[in-house]
Amino acid sequence: MIKIENLVKRFGDKVAVAGISFSVEEGEIVGFLGPNGAGKTTTMSMLTGYLSSTEGTAEINGINILDNPIEAKRQIGYLPEFPPLYLEMTVKEYLNFIYDLKSCKLNREKHLKEICDTVKITDVYNRVIRNLSKGYRQRVGIAQALVGNPKVIIFDEPTVGLDPKQIIEIRNLIKELGKNHTVILSTHILPEVQAVCDRIIIINKGKIVANEKTENIDELFSGTRRMCLKVCGPAKDILNTIRSVTGVAYAEILGNNDLDSTSFLVESTPGVDIRKMLFNAIVARGWTMIGFESMGANLEDIFVSVVDEKDESSGKKKKK
Amino acid sequence: MFAIYKRELRSYFISPIGYIFVAAYLATSGIIFSICTLNQGQDSSVATYFMMLLYVFVIALPLLTMKLFADEKKARTEQLLLTSPVSLMGMVAAKFFAAYTIFAATYLVSCIDFIALYNYGTPNTAILFGSSLALLLVGGACIAVGVFISSLTENQLIAALATILVILFFMVTSALNSYIDSAIIRSVLNWVSIFERFSNFAYGYFDINAIVYYVSISFAFLFLTVRVYEKRRWS
């Protein structure tokens, strides 16, 4: 559906995107993740034909964006970082303008009504965009991307500046869209991609540092299972007992809590489920376990470790 | 492309700028017409009137063109147009014709003034038509300059002022002649001058060269505007 090969963008001497390749299948929701200035927006701009690539190719549905820009752009609905709204127009006028701009062939009334229902802007349909709140403006921006029912939808940071309720709504909306469309969204909010995306592409300093299915990404980078225990009893003895359980790779005391309990951080060796043995070992000594929490490595950790790792390795190269 | 044209045309009358342009142009041209033609009372000569209108263009037309691209850039709606299935040439042409439509329609309305001439004198209809055609083309050239300059900045005021300066330069270069010794430079300045070329029309001579010149200027600046966008994409 989307195929990007060795895409490079230089602004003068500055390399914004340094050779990115990936592909996205039909019906996939892909999260594009990276710190500010990593090259997310630049990549998306090249994909949508707003910028031209210095090297490499971007194909949408087999159509090269540089060879046949008009046909390629017809396949894409794009919500840029700042929704491109004409503030003086009403939502109705704006969406009709977009409909004409994309020379859409669908039934106008029906199509626009469907979109408004999907993104929930029917109640502001006749209002001037200038008077709408940020959340509504964002939704009008999303509506704009949906006009013409494009196969590929690209969102650049779709939830920035929204309140938590709106964020959840937009996420659900994106999930919903993913059923019938190919979606790429960029963000630097990590739980967002975890909640919404099938696949995560992490980009840093213009390069892809990870490209994994969402469910695999934890294991790929942590390799171990971490859990937090709360046990009442003498801390040092408990720690020794935990360490003696086979399959425990690492254990440490996190701190003291109420009820004279102590928190422990325990990591198992990869591929071993130690929960049962851990519980039995502690209970066998007569201590009471009052908390047991599994802590999958979260995306923040992964993100920081991946980004740092690459920094270090590139730093080492420089030193050599 | 038609969508952009339609939106642009409407936006002139959502903001006050369209009304201001039409009102100011009609009022100014009416006053000039009274002073230069009607109040002279001698004959039905419209030469001075048409020459004066050129100066009105210098101030009035940048009002129409200043927002065309500058505003899109500021509102970041430019991205929408550039990522939609419309060619750059189509986008530039749509904006040019939107401004041109307002200008041409206003000019045609101002032609009501000529009715007075037919009531009280014997105007030369050929001169009126020839000069009007030339004026419409000069207007097109000025608008094309404005379109180009608007694509260079995101500040409407700067776009307007720069356009005024450039058009003024094109208008009055021949006036510098009396200060310049070199015959070559003088002929170049005369060649560039919109004013010098226009004077033929005002006195009843239909100058094909001038027509070609005005149309060429329009095309050249529209082409430059397309290049501005292409360059930005590739830079």
XYZ file of C-alpha atoms in Angstrom:
555
model
C 0.000 0.000 0.000
C 2.683 2.450 1.070
C 6.236 1.754 0.116
C 9.096 4.029 1.082
C 12.576 3.263 -0.096
C 15.718 4.929 1.119
C 14.073 8.300 1.519
C 16.513 11.154 2.159
C 15.818 14.827 2.743
C 18.488 17.449 3.147
C 17.862 21.100 3.911
C 21.123 22.622 2.788
C 23.751 20.867 4.914
C 21.284 19.650 7.481
C 20.086 16.088 7.005
C 16.507 15.861 8.237
C 15.780 12.340 7.036
C 18.724 10.051 6.416
C 17.583 7.113 4.335
C 14.329 5.676 5.637
C 12.748 2.535 4.203
C 9.534 0.887 5.316
C 6.279 -0.346 3.932
C 2.750 -0.372 5.264
C 0.178 -2.970 4.295
C -3.460 -2.294 3.552
C -5.596 -1.893 6.670
C -2.660 -1.437 9.022
C -2.407 1.297 11.623
C 1.209 2.306 11.956
C 2.528 4.578 14.650
C 5.407 6.807 13.789
C 7.269 7.614 16.939
C 10.213 9.811 17.724
C 11.441 12.762 19.776
C 10.908 16.300 18.526
C 12.985 17.007 15.464
C 13.479 13.316 14.646
C 12.156 13.763 11.111
C 8.589 12.541 11.557
C 6.911 15.537 9.983
C 9.491 15.748 7.208
C 8.885 12.112 6.295
C 5.159 12.688 6.262
C 5.566 15.819 4.160
C 7.480 13.805 1.582
C 4.903 11.054 1.658
C 2.113 13.540 0.974
C 3.982 15.432 -1.722
C 4.303 18.656 0.262
C 8.089 18.351 0.114
C 10.169 16.541 -2.455
C 12.685 13.966 -1.373
C 16.370 14.574 -2.056
C 16.833 10.867 -2.747
C 14.702 7.761 -2.665
C 11.123 7.024 -3.613
C 7.726 7.047 -1.956
C 4.913 5.045 -3.506
C 1.273 5.075 -2.554
C -0.700 2.190 -3.979
C 2.054 1.702 -6.535
C 1.962 5.350 -7.650
C 5.148 7.341 -7.222
C 4.437 10.658 -5.522
C 6.983 12.520 -7.661
C 6.093 10.956 -11.007
C 2.368 11.282 -10.712
C 1.685 13.632 -7.810
C -1.953 14.384 -8.573
C -3.005 10.748 -8.780
C -0.956 9.852 -5.686
C -2.397 12.744 -3.676
C -5.883 11.538 -4.542
C -5.158 8.390 -2.509
C -4.194 10.308 0.624
C -6.073 12.130 3.312
C -3.653 14.235 5.330
C -4.045 16.022 8.628
C -0.944 18.175 9.127
C 0.378 19.137 12.536
C -1.689 22.322 12.459
C -5.112 21.612 10.972
C -5.335 23.647 7.753
C -8.604 25.452 8.406
C -10.039 28.559 6.825
C -11.245 30.195 10.015
C -13.704 32.507 8.312
C -15.700 29.639 6.803
C -18.398 27.554 8.434
C -17.744 23.843 8.828
C -20.283 23.207 6.081
C -18.625 25.618 3.632
C -15.205 24.265 4.485
C -16.078 20.628 3.926
C -17.859 21.496 0.694
C -14.760 23.359 -0.435
C -12.605 20.317 0.346
C -15.096 18.149 -1.509
C -14.677 20.335 -4.600
C -10.930 20.668 -4.121
C -10.489 16.914 -4.190
C -12.975 16.725 -7.087
C -14.820 14.072 -5.177
C -17.350 11.942 -7.048
C -19.344 10.517 -4.139
C -22.823 11.735 -3.274
C -22.066 15.092 -1.671
C -24.800 15.344 0.961
C -24.582 11.742 2.032
C -20.794 11.554 2.086
C -20.323 14.734 4.120
C -23.049 13.703 6.525
C -21.380 10.348 7.091
C -18.065 12.031 7.829
C -19.651 14.491 10.244
C -21.323 11.621 12.065
C -18.055 9.687 12.225
C -16.038 12.526 13.734
C -19.008 13.913 15.692
C -19.172 17.442 14.329
C -22.780 17.362 13.152
C -23.823 19.761 15.930
C -21.348 22.438 14.808
C -21.941 21.911 11.083
C -23.270 25.426 10.518
C -20.890 27.262 12.818
C -17.931 29.405 11.810
C -14.677 27.536 12.395
C -13.091 30.529 14.139
C -15.550 30.127 17.005
C -14.910 26.432 17.558
C -12.832 25.020 20.393
C -9.500 23.361 19.770
C -10.995 19.886 20.010
C -13.660 20.629 17.441
C -11.146 22.263 15.122
C -9.002 19.176 15.319
C -12.005 17.055 14.433
C -12.870 19.290 11.499
C -9.256 18.755 10.408
C -9.761 15.010 10.619
C -13.041 15.320 8.718
C -11.159 17.162 5.995
C -8.739 14.255 5.655
C -11.628 11.813 5.288
C -13.373 13.628 2.444
C -13.242 11.580 -0.743
C -12.752 8.378 1.254
C -8.996 8.096 0.572
C -7.360 4.711 1.023
C -4.471 6.097 3.049
C -4.901 8.461 5.974
C -1.954 10.274 7.473
C -2.223 12.090 10.795
C 0.560 14.257 12.134
C 0.216 14.404 15.926
C -3.577 14.206 15.921
C -4.093 14.502 19.691
C -1.812 17.413 20.566
C -3.528 20.008 22.718
C -6.688 18.024 23.377
C -8.139 17.242 26.784
C -8.009 13.615 28.008
C -11.582 12.867 27.052
C -11.078 14.181 23.546
C -7.830 12.226 23.246
C -9.671 9.001 24.021
C -12.379 9.890 21.518
C -9.874 10.617 18.770
C -7.992 7.401 19.514
C -11.173 5.393 19.244
C -11.947 7.190 16.043
C -8.545 6.293 14.608
C -9.040 2.658 15.586
C -12.396 2.749 13.880
C -10.864 4.244 10.746
C -8.206 1.554 10.735
C -10.865 -0.987 9.866
C -11.370 0.446 6.395
C -8.252 2.525 5.797
C -4.514 2.347 6.015
C -3.499 4.791 8.726
C -0.159 6.312 9.606
C 0.014 8.542 12.631
C 2.920 10.315 14.167
C 3.169 11.193 17.806
C 5.584 11.494 20.658
C 2.999 10.309 23.149
C 3.895 6.694 23.797
C 0.738 5.189 25.304
C -1.063 6.531 22.279
C 0.677 4.230 19.831
C 0.399 1.324 22.230
C -3.322 1.901 22.463
C -4.010 2.411 18.784
C -1.355 0.991 16.483
C -0.710 -2.440 15.003
C 2.878 -1.609 14.362
C 5.371 0.902 15.707
C 8.165 2.557 13.814
C 10.578 4.473 16.009
C 12.644 7.115 14.319
C 15.488 9.164 15.715
C 17.770 11.680 14.015
C 16.328 10.830 10.631
C 16.819 7.084 10.924
C 14.585 4.168 11.782
C 15.761 2.586 15.032
C 12.918 0.103 15.465
C 10.115 -1.302 13.338
C 8.070 -3.870 15.240
C 4.550 -5.139 15.817
C 3.100 -3.501 18.931
C 2.680 -6.788 20.808
C 6.285 -7.783 20.130
C 7.894 -4.551 21.060
C 7.994 -5.189 24.830
C 9.743 -8.514 24.579
C 12.092 -7.356 21.906
C 13.637 -4.751 24.096
C 13.175 -6.003 27.623
C 13.627 -9.737 27.092
C 12.816 -10.197 30.785
C 9.656 -9.998 32.810
C 9.609 -7.562 35.645
C 7.286 -7.617 38.600
C 6.794 -5.783 41.838
C 6.005 -7.682 45.069
C 4.785 -6.402 48.396
C 5.489 -8.737 51.303
C 5.109 -8.329 55.068
C 8.118 -9.623 56.987
C 11.856 -9.106 57.496
C 13.089 -7.454 54.326
C 16.551 -9.016 54.083
C 15.340 -12.585 54.634
C 12.618 -12.148 52.065
C 15.103 -10.814 49.563
C 17.353 -13.819 50.055
C 14.395 -16.178 49.652
C 13.353 -14.464 46.431
C 16.868 -14.676 45.075
C 17.001 -18.380 45.862
C 13.971 -19.132 43.623
C 15.140 -20.647 40.352
C 14.441 -18.415 37.398
C 14.929 -15.170 39.287
C 17.558 -13.173 37.470
C 17.539 -10.112 39.655
C 15.861 -8.831 42.803
C 16.163 -5.704 44.881
C 14.358 -3.837 47.644
C 12.363 -0.880 46.392
C 11.261 0.508 49.746
C 9.093 0.174 52.838
C 5.338 0.573 52.834
C 2.503 0.573 55.298
C 1.655 -2.603 57.315
C 5.403 -3.234 57.736
C 5.501 -4.502 54.175
C 8.413 -4.092 51.800
C 8.349 -3.708 48.018
C 10.674 -5.771 45.886
C 11.545 -5.527 42.248
C 12.048 -8.940 40.691
C 13.169 -9.815 37.183
C 12.931 -13.304 35.755
C 15.202 -14.822 33.164
C 13.610 -14.692 29.705
C 10.976 -17.298 28.935
C 10.439 -18.541 32.514
C 7.227 -17.931 34.418
C 8.298 -17.657 38.062
C 5.087 -16.307 39.562
C 3.849 -19.554 41.081
C 7.211 -20.539 42.535
C 7.762 -17.080 43.894
C 4.410 -17.060 45.655
C 4.860 -20.544 47.099
C 8.383 -19.823 48.315
C 7.224 -16.778 50.227
C 4.124 -18.366 51.680
C 6.141 -21.465 52.717
C 8.208 -19.233 55.007
C 5.048 -17.928 56.651
C 5.197 -14.375 55.286
C 2.158 -12.650 53.845
C 2.143 -11.367 50.308
C -0.136 -8.332 49.953
C 0.756 -7.179 46.442
C 1.841 -8.716 43.198
C 2.128 -6.543 40.117
C 3.454 -7.455 36.721
C 5.371 -4.630 35.081
C 5.854 -5.083 31.342
C 8.541 -2.724 30.187
C 6.604 0.308 29.080
C 7.150 2.136 25.886
C 8.880 5.023 27.628
C 11.633 2.690 28.788
C 11.908 1.096 25.409
C 11.935 4.400 23.699
C 14.603 5.901 25.915
C 16.750 2.776 25.699
C 16.477 2.511 21.930
C 17.157 6.156 21.348
C 20.061 6.204 23.829
C 21.566 2.998 22.498
C 21.749 4.452 19.036
C 23.205 7.666 20.377
C 25.918 5.765 22.195
C 26.796 3.583 19.256
C 26.986 6.559 16.940
C 29.037 8.381 19.594
C 31.455 5.466 19.752
C 31.816 5.466 16.023
C 32.769 9.095 16.110
C 35.402 8.456 18.763
C 36.964 5.761 16.643
C -8.886 24.451 -9.426
C -12.401 25.844 -9.752
C -12.883 25.167 -6.040
C -9.934 27.412 -5.164
C -11.216 30.118 -7.508
C -14.647 30.020 -5.941
C -13.331 30.064 -2.381
C -10.982 32.935 -3.137
C -13.744 34.944 -4.744
C -16.029 34.418 -1.771
C -13.317 35.268 0.723
C -13.067 38.781 -0.756
C -16.570 39.427 0.472
C -16.303 37.644 3.798
C -13.555 40.030 4.847
C -14.088 43.738 4.191
C -11.260 43.928 1.659
C -13.486 43.202 -1.364
C -16.000 45.881 -0.400
C -13.238 48.364 0.333
C -11.659 47.751 -3.042
C -14.892 48.100 -5.000
C -16.040 51.191 -3.122
C -12.662 52.919 -3.178
C -12.100 52.177 -6.837
C -15.531 53.331 -7.968
C -15.335 56.494 -5.879
C -11.816 57.398 -6.998
C -12.405 56.667 -10.641
C -15.639 58.636 -10.508
C -13.934 61.652 -8.997
C -11.101 61.489 -11.510
C -13.609 61.181 -14.317
C -15.488 64.277 -13.134
C -12.374 66.360 -12.713
C -10.424 65.285 -15.787
C -13.221 64.857 -18.276
C -16.621 66.241 -17.304
C -15.472 69.452 -15.626
C -13.117 70.302 -18.461
C -16.218 70.977 -20.500
C -14.398 71.280 -23.813
C -14.588 67.990 -25.606
C -15.117 64.310 -24.796
C -11.448 63.495 -24.350
C -10.786 60.660 -21.929
C -6.980 60.504 -22.322
C -6.161 62.067 -18.942
C -8.766 59.958 -17.201
C -7.207 56.708 -18.386
C -3.687 57.833 -17.563
C -4.764 58.781 -14.062
C -6.418 55.396 -13.587
C -3.025 53.745 -13.921
C -1.959 55.480 -10.714
C -5.111 54.280 -9.021
C -4.100 50.748 -9.998
C -0.761 51.172 -8.249
C -2.521 51.578 -4.913
C -5.711 49.597 -5.453
C -4.618 46.351 -7.052
C -2.136 45.334 -4.331
C -5.150 45.397 -1.987
C -6.582 42.528 -3.980
C -3.422 40.476 -4.302
C -1.705 40.922 -0.933
C -3.602 38.167 0.828
C -3.634 35.553 -1.939
C -0.673 33.478 -0.818
C 0.598 35.385 2.222
C -2.571 34.597 4.118
C -2.527 30.894 3.235
C 1.014 30.661 4.473
C 0.192 32.355 7.743
C -2.908 30.241 8.357
C -0.977 27.143 7.257
C -3.727 26.264 4.832
C -1.118 26.322 2.096
C -0.277 22.757 3.092
C -3.822 21.715 2.311
C -3.648 23.085 -1.228
C -0.199 21.658 -1.875
C -1.169 18.174 -0.723
C -4.480 18.112 -2.576
C -4.827 16.794 -6.111
C -4.394 20.168 -7.830
C -1.450 21.223 -9.985
C 0.659 24.199 -8.930
C -0.226 26.026 -12.135
C -3.896 25.399 -11.433
C -3.571 26.770 -7.923
C -1.751 29.914 -9.049
C -4.126 30.474 -11.969
C -7.179 30.069 -9.734
C -5.919 32.758 -7.378
C -4.925 35.072 -10.215
C -8.333 34.801 -11.858
C -10.160 35.325 -8.585
C -8.402 38.664 -8.066
C -8.786 39.446 -11.757
C -12.521 38.794 -11.703
C -13.046 41.319 -8.918
C -10.891 43.871 -10.694
C -12.463 43.399 -14.138
C -16.015 43.415 -12.789
C -15.352 46.618 -10.857
C -13.798 48.247 -13.894
C -16.760 47.306 -16.077
C -19.135 48.805 -13.516
C -17.089 52.008 -13.552
C -17.720 52.253 -17.301
C -21.195 53.569 -16.409
C -19.394 56.913 -16.176
C -19.099 56.986 -19.950
C -22.877 57.270 -20.334
C -22.581 60.890 -19.314
C -20.256 61.512 -22.249
C -22.737 60.122 -24.723
C -25.475 62.326 -23.275
C -23.558 65.587 -23.541
C -20.865 65.069 -26.169
C -19.538 62.887 -28.929
C -16.955 60.516 -27.471
C -14.875 58.270 -29.721
C -16.211 54.792 -28.966
C -13.142 53.120 -30.461
C -10.860 54.939 -28.018
C -13.080 53.965 -25.108
C -12.992 50.313 -26.110
C -9.294 50.207 -27.011
C -8.253 51.936 -23.816
C -10.514 49.781 -21.699
C -9.058 46.636 -23.191
C -5.536 47.899 -22.581
C -6.429 48.880 -19.020
C -7.830 45.434 -18.346
C -4.558 43.933 -19.541
C -2.435 46.367 -17.514
C -4.542 45.367 -14.521
C -3.780 41.725 -15.263
C -0.062 42.447 -15.353
C -0.239 44.320 -12.026
C -2.209 41.481 -10.429
C 0.324 38.924 -11.658
C 3.098 40.973 -10.031
C 1.047 41.050 -6.832
C 0.442 37.294 -6.945
C 4.149 36.690 -7.265
C 5.100 38.971 -4.402
C 2.384 37.555 -2.183
C 3.927 34.115 -2.646
C 7.227 35.383 -1.229
C 6.062 36.535 2.183
C 3.581 35.650 4.869
C 3.001 39.257 5.829
C 0.184 40.899 3.906
C 1.398 44.415 4.596
C 4.838 43.665 3.220
C 3.250 41.995 0.209
C 1.111 45.061 -0.474
C 3.915 47.606 -0.049
C 6.385 45.634 -2.138
C 3.792 45.213 -4.866
C 3.114 48.958 -4.876
C 6.817 49.645 -5.271
C 7.327 47.169 -8.096
C 4.255 48.300 -10.037
C 5.238 51.912 -9.509
C 8.641 51.097 -10.941
C 7.059 49.555 -14.037
C 4.742 52.533 -14.422
C 7.112 55.436 -14.128
C 10.500 54.285 -15.344
C 10.086 56.510 -18.391
C 9.832 59.519 -16.092
C 13.480 58.985 -15.145
C 14.490 59.626 -18.724
C 15.084 63.326 -18.342
C 17.803 62.552 -15.766
C 19.662 60.021 -17.871
C 22.143 60.818 -20.621
C 22.638 57.406 -22.149
C 20.271 56.795 -25.055
C 20.459 53.048 -24.558
C 19.318 53.150 -20.944
C 16.604 55.605 -21.921
C 15.230 53.268 -24.549
C 15.353 50.330 -22.129
C 13.439 52.325 -19.521
C 10.916 53.365 -22.150
C 10.564 49.768 -23.198
C 9.834 48.585 -19.681
C 7.475 51.409 -18.862
C 3.816 50.468 -18.697
C 2.940 54.144 -18.678
C 4.829 54.996 -21.857
C 3.219 52.128 -23.734
C -0.218 53.015 -22.472
C -0.136 56.590 -23.694
C -0.675 55.365 -27.252
C -4.026 53.886 -26.345
C -5.209 56.984 -24.577
C -4.713 58.955 -27.772
C -6.479 56.455 -29.975
C -3.677 54.306 -31.318
C -4.148 50.564 -30.887
C -0.678 49.235 -30.090
C -0.353 45.469 -30.575
C 3.180 45.494 -29.149
C 1.878 46.879 -25.893
C -0.847 44.244 -25.720
C 1.744 41.509 -26.183
C 3.926 43.173 -23.562
C 1.185 43.288 -20.924
C 0.154 39.704 -21.510
C 3.781 38.569 -21.388
C 4.338 40.296 -18.048
C 1.295 38.542 -16.649
C 2.477 35.147 -17.792
C 6.050 35.750 -16.671
C 5.046 36.601 -13.103
C 2.552 33.760 -12.838
C 5.245 31.410 -14.044
C 7.663 32.819 -11.452
C 5.059 32.163 -8.753
C 4.837 28.518 -9.771
C 8.620 28.377 -9.630
C 8.632 29.822 -6.113
C 6.507 26.898 -4.974
C 8.516 24.348 -6.868
C 11.728 25.667 -5.466
C 10.397 25.608 -1.932
C 9.402 21.998 -2.338
C 12.824 20.980 -3.558
C 14.969 23.133 -1.290
